Every structure is written in structure tokens, then in C-alpha cells.
PDB file of C-alpha atoms in Angstrom:
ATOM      1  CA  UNK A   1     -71.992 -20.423 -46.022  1.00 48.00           C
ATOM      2  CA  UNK A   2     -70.772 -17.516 -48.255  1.00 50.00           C
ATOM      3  CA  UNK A   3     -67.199 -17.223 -47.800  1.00 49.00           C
ATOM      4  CA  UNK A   4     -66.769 -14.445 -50.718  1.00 51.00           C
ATOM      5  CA  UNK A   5     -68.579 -11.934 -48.081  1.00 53.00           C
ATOM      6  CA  UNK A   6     -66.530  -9.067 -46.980  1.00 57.00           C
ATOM      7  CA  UNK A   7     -67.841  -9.859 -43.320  1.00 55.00           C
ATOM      8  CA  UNK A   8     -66.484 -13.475 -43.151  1.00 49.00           C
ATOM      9  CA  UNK A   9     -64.023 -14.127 -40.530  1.00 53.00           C
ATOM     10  CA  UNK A  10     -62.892 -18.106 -41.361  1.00 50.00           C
ATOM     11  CA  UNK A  11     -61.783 -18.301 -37.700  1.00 48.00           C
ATOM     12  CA  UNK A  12     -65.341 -17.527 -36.432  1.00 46.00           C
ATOM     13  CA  UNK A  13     -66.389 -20.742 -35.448  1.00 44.00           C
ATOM     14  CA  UNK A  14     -69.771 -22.822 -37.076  1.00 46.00           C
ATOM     15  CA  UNK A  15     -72.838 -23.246 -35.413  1.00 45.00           C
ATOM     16  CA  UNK A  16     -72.895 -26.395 -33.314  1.00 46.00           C
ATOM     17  CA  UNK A  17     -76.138 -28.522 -32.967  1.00 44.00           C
ATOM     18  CA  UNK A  18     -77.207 -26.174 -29.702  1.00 46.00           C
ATOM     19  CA  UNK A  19     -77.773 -23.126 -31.884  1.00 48.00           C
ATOM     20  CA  UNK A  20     -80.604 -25.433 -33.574  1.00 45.00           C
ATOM     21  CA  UNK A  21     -84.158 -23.925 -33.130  1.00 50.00           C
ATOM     22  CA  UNK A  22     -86.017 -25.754 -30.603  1.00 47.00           C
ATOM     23  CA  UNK A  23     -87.178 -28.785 -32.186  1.00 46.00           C
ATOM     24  CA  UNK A  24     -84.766 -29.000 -35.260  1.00 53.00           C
ATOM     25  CA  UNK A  25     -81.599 -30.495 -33.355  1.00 66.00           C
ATOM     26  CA  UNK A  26     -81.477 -34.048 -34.469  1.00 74.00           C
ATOM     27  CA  UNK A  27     -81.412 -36.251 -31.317  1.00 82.00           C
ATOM     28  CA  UNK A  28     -78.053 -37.627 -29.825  1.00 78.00           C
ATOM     29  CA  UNK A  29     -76.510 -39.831 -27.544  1.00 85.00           C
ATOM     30  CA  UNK A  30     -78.512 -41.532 -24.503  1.00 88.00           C
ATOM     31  CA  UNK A  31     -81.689 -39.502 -25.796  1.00 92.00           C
ATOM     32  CA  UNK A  32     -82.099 -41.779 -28.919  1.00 92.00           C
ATOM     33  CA  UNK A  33     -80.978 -44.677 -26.653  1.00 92.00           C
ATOM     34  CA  UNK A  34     -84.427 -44.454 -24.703  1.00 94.00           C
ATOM     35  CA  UNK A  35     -86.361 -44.033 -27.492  1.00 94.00           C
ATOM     36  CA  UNK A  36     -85.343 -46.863 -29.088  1.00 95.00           C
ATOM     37  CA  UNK A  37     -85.300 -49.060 -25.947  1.00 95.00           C
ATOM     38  CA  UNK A  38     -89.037 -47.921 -25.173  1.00 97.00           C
ATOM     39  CA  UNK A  39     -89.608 -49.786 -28.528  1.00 96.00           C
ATOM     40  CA  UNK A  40     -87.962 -52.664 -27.534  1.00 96.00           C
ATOM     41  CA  UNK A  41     -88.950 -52.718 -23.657  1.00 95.00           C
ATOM     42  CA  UNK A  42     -92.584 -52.321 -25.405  1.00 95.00           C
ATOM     43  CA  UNK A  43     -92.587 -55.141 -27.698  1.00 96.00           C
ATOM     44  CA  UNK A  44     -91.349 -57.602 -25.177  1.00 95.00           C
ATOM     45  CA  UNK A  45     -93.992 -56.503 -22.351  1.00 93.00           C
ATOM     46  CA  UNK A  46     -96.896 -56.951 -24.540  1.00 94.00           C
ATOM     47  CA  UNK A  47     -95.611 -60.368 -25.299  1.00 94.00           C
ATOM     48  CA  UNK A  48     -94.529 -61.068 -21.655  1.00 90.00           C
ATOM     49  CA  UNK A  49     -98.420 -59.870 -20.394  1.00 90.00           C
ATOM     50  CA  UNK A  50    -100.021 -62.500 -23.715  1.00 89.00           C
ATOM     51  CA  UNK A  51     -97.915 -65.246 -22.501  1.00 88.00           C
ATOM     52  CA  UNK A  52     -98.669 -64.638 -19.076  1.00 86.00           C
ATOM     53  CA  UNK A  53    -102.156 -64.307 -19.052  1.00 84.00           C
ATOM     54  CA  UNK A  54    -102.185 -67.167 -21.660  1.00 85.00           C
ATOM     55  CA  UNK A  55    -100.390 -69.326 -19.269  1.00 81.00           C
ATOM     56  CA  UNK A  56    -102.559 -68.581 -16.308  1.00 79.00           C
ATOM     57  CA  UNK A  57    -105.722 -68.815 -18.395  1.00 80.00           C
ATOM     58  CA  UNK A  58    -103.965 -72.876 -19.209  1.00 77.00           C
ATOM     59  CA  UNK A  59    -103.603 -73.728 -15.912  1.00 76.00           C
ATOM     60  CA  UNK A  60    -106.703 -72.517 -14.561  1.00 74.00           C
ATOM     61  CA  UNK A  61    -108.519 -74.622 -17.239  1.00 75.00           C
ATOM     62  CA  UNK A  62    -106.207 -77.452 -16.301  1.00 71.00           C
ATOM     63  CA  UNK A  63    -107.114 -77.470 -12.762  1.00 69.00           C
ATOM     64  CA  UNK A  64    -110.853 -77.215 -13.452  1.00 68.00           C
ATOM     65  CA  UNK A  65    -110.017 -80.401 -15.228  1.00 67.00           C
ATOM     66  CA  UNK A  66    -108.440 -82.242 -12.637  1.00 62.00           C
ATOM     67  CA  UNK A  67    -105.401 -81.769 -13.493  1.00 59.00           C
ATOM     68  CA  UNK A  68    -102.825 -80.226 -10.984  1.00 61.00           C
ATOM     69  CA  UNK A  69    -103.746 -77.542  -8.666  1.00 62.00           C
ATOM     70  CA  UNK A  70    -103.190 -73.503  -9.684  1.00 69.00           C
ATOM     71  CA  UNK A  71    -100.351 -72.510  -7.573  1.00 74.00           C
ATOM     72  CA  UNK A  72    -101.939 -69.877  -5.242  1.00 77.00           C
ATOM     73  CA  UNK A  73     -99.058 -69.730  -2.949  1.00 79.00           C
ATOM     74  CA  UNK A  74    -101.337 -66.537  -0.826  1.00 81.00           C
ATOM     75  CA  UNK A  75    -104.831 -65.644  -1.090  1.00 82.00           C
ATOM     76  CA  UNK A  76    -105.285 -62.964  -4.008  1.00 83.00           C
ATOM     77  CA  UNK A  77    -101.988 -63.640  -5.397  1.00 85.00           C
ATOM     78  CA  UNK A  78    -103.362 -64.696  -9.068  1.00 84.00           C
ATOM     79  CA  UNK A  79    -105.182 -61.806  -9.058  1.00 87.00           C
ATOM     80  CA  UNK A  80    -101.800 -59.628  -8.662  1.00 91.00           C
ATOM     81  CA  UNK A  81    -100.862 -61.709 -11.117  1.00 89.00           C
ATOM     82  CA  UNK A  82    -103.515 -60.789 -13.511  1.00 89.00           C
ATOM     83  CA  UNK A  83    -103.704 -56.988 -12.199  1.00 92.00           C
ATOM     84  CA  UNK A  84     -99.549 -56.433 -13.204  1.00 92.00           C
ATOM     85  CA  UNK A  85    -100.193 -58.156 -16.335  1.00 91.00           C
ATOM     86  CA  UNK A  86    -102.723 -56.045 -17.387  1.00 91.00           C
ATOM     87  CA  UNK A  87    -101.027 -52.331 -16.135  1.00 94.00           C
ATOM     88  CA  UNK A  88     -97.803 -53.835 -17.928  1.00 93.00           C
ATOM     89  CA  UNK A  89    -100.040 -54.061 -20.968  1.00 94.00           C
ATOM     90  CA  UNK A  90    -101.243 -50.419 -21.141  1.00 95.00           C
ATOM     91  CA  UNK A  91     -97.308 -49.658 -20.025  1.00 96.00           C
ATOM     92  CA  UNK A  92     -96.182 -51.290 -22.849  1.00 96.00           C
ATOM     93  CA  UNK A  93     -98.240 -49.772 -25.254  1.00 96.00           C
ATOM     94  CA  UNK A  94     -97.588 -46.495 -24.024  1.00 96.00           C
ATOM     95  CA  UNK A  95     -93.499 -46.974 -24.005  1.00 96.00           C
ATOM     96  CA  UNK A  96     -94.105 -48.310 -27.860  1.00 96.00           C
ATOM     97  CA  UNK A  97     -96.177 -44.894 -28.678  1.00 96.00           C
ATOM     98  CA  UNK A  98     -93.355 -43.046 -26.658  1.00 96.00           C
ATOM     99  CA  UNK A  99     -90.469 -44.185 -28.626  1.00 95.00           C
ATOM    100  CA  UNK A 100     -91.982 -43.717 -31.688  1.00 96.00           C
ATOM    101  CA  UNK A 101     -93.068 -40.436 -31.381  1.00 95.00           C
ATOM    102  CA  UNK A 102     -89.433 -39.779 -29.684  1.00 94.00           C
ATOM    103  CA  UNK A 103     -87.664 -40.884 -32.452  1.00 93.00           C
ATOM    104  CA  UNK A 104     -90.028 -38.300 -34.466  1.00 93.00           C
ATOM    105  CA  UNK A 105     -88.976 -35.484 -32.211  1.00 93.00           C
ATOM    106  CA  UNK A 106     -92.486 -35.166 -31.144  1.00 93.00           C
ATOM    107  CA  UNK A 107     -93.206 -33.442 -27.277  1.00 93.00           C
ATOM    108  CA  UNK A 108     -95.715 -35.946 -26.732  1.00 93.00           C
ATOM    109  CA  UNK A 109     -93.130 -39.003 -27.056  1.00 94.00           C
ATOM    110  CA  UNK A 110     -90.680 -37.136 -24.776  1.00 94.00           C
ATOM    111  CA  UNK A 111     -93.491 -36.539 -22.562  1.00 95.00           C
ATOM    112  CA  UNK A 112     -94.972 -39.938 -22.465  1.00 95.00           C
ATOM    113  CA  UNK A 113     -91.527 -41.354 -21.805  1.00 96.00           C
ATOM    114  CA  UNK A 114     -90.595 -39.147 -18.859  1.00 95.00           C
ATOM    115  CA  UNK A 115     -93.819 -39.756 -17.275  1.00 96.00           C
ATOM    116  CA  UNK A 116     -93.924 -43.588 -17.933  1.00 96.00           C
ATOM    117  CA  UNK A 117     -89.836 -43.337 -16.766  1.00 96.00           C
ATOM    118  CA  UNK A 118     -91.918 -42.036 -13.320  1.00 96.00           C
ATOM    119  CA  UNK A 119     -94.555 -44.507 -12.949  1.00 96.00           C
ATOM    120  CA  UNK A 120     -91.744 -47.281 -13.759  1.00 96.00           C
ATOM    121  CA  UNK A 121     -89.368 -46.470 -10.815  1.00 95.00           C
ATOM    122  CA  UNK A 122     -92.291 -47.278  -8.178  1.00 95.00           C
ATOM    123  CA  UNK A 123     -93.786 -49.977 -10.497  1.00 95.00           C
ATOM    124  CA  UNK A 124     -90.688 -51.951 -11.515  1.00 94.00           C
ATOM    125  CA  UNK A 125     -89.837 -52.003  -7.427  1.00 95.00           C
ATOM    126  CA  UNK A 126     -93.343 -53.731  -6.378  1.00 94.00           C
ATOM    127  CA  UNK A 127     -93.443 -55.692  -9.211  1.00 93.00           C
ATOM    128  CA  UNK A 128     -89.701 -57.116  -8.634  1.00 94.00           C
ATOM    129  CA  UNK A 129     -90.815 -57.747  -5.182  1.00 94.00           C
ATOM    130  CA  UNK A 130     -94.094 -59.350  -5.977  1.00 93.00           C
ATOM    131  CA  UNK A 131     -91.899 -61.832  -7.938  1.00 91.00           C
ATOM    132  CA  UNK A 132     -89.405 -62.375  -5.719  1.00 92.00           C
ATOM    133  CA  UNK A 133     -92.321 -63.366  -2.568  1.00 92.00           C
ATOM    134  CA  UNK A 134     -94.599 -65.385  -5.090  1.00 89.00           C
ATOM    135  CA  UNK A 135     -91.807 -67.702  -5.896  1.00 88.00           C
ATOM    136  CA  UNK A 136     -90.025 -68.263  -2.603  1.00 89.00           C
ATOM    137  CA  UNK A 137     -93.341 -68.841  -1.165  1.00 89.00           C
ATOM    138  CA  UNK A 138     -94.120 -71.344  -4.431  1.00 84.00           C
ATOM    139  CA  UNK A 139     -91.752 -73.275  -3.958  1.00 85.00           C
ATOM    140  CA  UNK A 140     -92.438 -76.382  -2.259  1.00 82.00           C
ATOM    141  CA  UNK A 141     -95.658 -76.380  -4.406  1.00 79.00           C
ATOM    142  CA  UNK A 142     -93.627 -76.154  -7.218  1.00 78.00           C
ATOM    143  CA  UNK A 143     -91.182 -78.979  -5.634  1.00 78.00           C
ATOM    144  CA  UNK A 144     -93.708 -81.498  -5.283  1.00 78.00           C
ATOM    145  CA  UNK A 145     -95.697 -80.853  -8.131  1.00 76.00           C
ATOM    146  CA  UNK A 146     -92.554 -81.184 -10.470  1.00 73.00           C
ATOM    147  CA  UNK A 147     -91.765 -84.236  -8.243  1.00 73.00           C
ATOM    148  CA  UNK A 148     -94.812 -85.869  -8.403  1.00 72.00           C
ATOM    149  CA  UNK A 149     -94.952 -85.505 -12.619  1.00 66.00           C
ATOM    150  CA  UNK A 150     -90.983 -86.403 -12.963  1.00 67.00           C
ATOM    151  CA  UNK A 151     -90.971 -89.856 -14.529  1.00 62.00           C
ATOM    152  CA  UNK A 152     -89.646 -92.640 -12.179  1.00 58.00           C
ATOM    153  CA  UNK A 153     -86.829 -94.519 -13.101  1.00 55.00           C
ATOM    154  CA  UNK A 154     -85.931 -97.358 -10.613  1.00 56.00           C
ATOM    155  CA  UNK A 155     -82.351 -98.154 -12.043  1.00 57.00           C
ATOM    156  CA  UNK A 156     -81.792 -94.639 -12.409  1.00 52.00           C
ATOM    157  CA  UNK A 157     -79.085 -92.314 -10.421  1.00 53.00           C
ATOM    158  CA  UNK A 158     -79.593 -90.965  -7.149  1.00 58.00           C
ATOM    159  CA  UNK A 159     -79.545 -87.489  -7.129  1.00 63.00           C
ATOM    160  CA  UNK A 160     -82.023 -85.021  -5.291  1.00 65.00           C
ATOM    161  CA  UNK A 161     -83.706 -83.854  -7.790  1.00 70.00           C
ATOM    162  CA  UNK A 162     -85.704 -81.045  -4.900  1.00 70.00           C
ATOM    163  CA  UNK A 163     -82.202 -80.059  -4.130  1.00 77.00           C
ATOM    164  CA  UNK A 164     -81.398 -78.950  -7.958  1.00 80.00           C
ATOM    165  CA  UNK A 165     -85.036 -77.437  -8.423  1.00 83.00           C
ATOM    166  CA  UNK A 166     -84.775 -75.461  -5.035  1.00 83.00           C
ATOM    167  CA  UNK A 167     -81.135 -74.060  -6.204  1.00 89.00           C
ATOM    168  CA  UNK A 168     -82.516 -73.247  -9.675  1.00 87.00           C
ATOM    169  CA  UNK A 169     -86.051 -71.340  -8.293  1.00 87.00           C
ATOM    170  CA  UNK A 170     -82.910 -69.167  -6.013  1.00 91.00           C
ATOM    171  CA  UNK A 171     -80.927 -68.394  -9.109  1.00 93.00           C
ATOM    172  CA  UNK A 172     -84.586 -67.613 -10.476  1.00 90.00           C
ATOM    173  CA  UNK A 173     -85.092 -65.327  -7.702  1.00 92.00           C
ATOM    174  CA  UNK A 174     -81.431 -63.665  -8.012  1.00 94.00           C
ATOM    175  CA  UNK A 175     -81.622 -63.035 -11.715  1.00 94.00           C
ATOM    176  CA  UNK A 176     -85.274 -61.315 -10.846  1.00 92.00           C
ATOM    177  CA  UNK A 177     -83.730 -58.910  -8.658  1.00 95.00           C
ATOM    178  CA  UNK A 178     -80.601 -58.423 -10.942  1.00 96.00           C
ATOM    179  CA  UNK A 179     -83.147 -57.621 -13.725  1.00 94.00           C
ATOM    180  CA  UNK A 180     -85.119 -55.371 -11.277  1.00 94.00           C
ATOM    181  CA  UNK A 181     -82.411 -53.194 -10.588  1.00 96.00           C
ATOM    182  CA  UNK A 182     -80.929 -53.355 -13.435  1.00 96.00           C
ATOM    183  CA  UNK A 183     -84.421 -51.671 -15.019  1.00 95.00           C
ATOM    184  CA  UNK A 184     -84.755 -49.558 -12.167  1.00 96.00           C
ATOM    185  CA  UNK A 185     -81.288 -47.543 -13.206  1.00 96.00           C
ATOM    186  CA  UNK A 186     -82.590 -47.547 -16.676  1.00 96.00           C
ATOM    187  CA  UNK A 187     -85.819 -45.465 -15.724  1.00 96.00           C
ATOM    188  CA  UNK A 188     -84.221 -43.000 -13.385  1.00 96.00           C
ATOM    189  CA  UNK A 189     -81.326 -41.925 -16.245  1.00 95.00           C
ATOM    190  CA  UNK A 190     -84.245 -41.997 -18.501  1.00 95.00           C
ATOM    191  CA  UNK A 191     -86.334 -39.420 -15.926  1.00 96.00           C
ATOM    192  CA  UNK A 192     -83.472 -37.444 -14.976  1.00 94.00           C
ATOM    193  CA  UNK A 193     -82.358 -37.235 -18.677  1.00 93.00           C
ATOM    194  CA  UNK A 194     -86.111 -36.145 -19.785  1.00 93.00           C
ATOM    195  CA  UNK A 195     -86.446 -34.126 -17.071  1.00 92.00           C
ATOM    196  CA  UNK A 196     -83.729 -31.721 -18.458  1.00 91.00           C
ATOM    197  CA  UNK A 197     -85.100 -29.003 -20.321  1.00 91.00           C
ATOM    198  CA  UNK A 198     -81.971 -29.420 -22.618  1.00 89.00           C
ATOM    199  CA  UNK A 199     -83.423 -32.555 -23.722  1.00 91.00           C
ATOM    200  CA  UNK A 200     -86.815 -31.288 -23.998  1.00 89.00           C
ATOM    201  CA  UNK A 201     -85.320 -28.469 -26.456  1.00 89.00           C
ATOM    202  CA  UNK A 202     -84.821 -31.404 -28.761  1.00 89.00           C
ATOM    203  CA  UNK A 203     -88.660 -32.215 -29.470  1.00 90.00           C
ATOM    204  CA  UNK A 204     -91.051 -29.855 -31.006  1.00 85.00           C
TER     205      UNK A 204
END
């Protein structure tokens, strides 16, 4: 700024990051948070849904083989299995596009992650409790199966071994929930925040 003009009153104060045109103010706070996160969040769900799928596609094959049985603990649950895989797939993909084009200031990014931030607050609920059902109903299967392919050991201690795994597949099922809501406050701030058209003045 010209401080030899005539007109210049030093006490006038400088334009803040709101008097921006839309589209120029650099991205702050919680904003660039999300955007980075979808990145992240991204990254891990397309290698969650690989390993997943891998792992069902292993124990199918092993079962065909005669080895131990798919655990099915309802009819159709595999196939939930391999239906959330694949939507958290094209979810991934689309939080990965989202944050990038966030981070670019782009409308499409801020866009894509408000309306994936949407989907995510019904999906992340049915999905948390489609993992919290398929393992307490799995796990006696899982019980006797890792009973039946534990190694015996005649001289050894004796400790319930079904006791441990049932108290571990409970801490499983707390830490699922914990995780769930835990992602389910994450995709509200992240609506509510893209939601505001304050935030939306930041993309162009």
C-alpha cells in the first residue's frame, strides 16, 4: 500500500482475509482439516475394501478346498460384506478426488465433500452396525474354529483360551462402535461446516 498518498489514514485498518474475492481467500482452520483428512480417510478405504475383498476371495477358495468353512454367521451376510466393500470403494475414491480438488480451492472438491459428508452420516451408521451384528453373531464360529486350529499342548497351562477370544471379539466390538461414532462427528462438522456459504466463498 501507498502510504505517501494524501488520502492515507494509518489508523484505517487492512483488509482481512474476508474482503478476499470469492475464491481467492486461502483456506483456514477446520476447512483444510477435511480436505486433507478426505485424503487420508481415502487412501485407507481403498486399502481397507482390497484387503477385504482379498481376504474374502482367500477364504472362499479355502473352503472350496476343504479347508474351514466361510463364516456366514446369516444368510446374505457375505454379500453385505462384498456390497459395503464395494460402495466404500467408489466412497473412497470420491473423498480422495474431494480433498484434492479442496485443497485446490476448486467448487467441485467442496461440493463432492459436503455431499459425500451426507451420504457418510447414514452410511457410517449401517455400516457400524452391520459390524457390530456380524461379529457378535460370529462368534462361536469364530471360537471353535480358532479352537479347533490352536495347537494342543498336553503339559501346557490351563487357561480358557474361549474365555480370552470371547473378551477380545467384545473389545473388537467396542472399539467398532468407538470408531463409528467417532467418524460419525467427523462427517456432520464436515456437512455443517460445508454447508456454510462462508466456507463455500472460499472455493472458486
Amino acid at each position: 500500500m501507498n502510504t505517501s498518498d494524501a488520502n492515507f489514514n494509518p489508523y484505517q485498518p487492512v483488509g482481512g482475509p474476508d474482503d478476499f474475492p470469492q475464491g481467492t481467500r486461502p483456506i483456514q482452520g477446520f476447512v483444510k482439516v477435511v480436505c486433507i483428512f478426505f485424503i487420508v480417510l481415502g487412501a485407507l478405504g481403498l486399502l481397507n475394501t482390497l484387503q477385504t475383498i482379498a481376504g474374502l476371495a482367500f477364504s472362499m477358495a479355502n473352503s472350496a478346498n476343504g479347508g474351514p468353512a466361510t463364516i456366514d454367521p446369516f444368510a446374505g451376510a457375505q454379500v453385505l460384506v462384498l456390497l459395503i466393500a464395494t460402495l466404500n470403494f467408489f466412497v473412497s475414491i470420491g473423498e480422495i478426488i474431494g480433498g484434492v480438488m479442496g485443497l485446490k480451492q476448486k467448487r467441485l472438491g467442496a461440493m463432492l465433500i459436503r455431499g459425500i459428508s451426507a451420504f457418510m452420516l447414514i452410511f457410517k451408521i449401517v455400516e457400524t452396525a452391520f459390524a457390530v451384528v456380524f461379529t457378535y453373531l460370529s462368534m462361536d464360529a469364530v471360537k471353535a474354529q480358532v479352537m479347533k486350529d490352536m495347537p494342543k499342548q498336553p503339559n501346557g497351562p490351563d487357561i480358557d483360551m474361549g474365555f480370552f477370544l470371547e473378551i477380545g471379539l467384545y473389545v473388537g466390538i467396542g472399539l467398532s462402535i468407538a470408531f463409528g461414532v467417532l467418524m460419525f462427528l467427523f462427517y456432520l462438522f464436515a456437512f455443517l461446516t460445508f454447508n456454510r456459504q462462508k466456507t463455500l466463498s472460499q472455493f472458486n
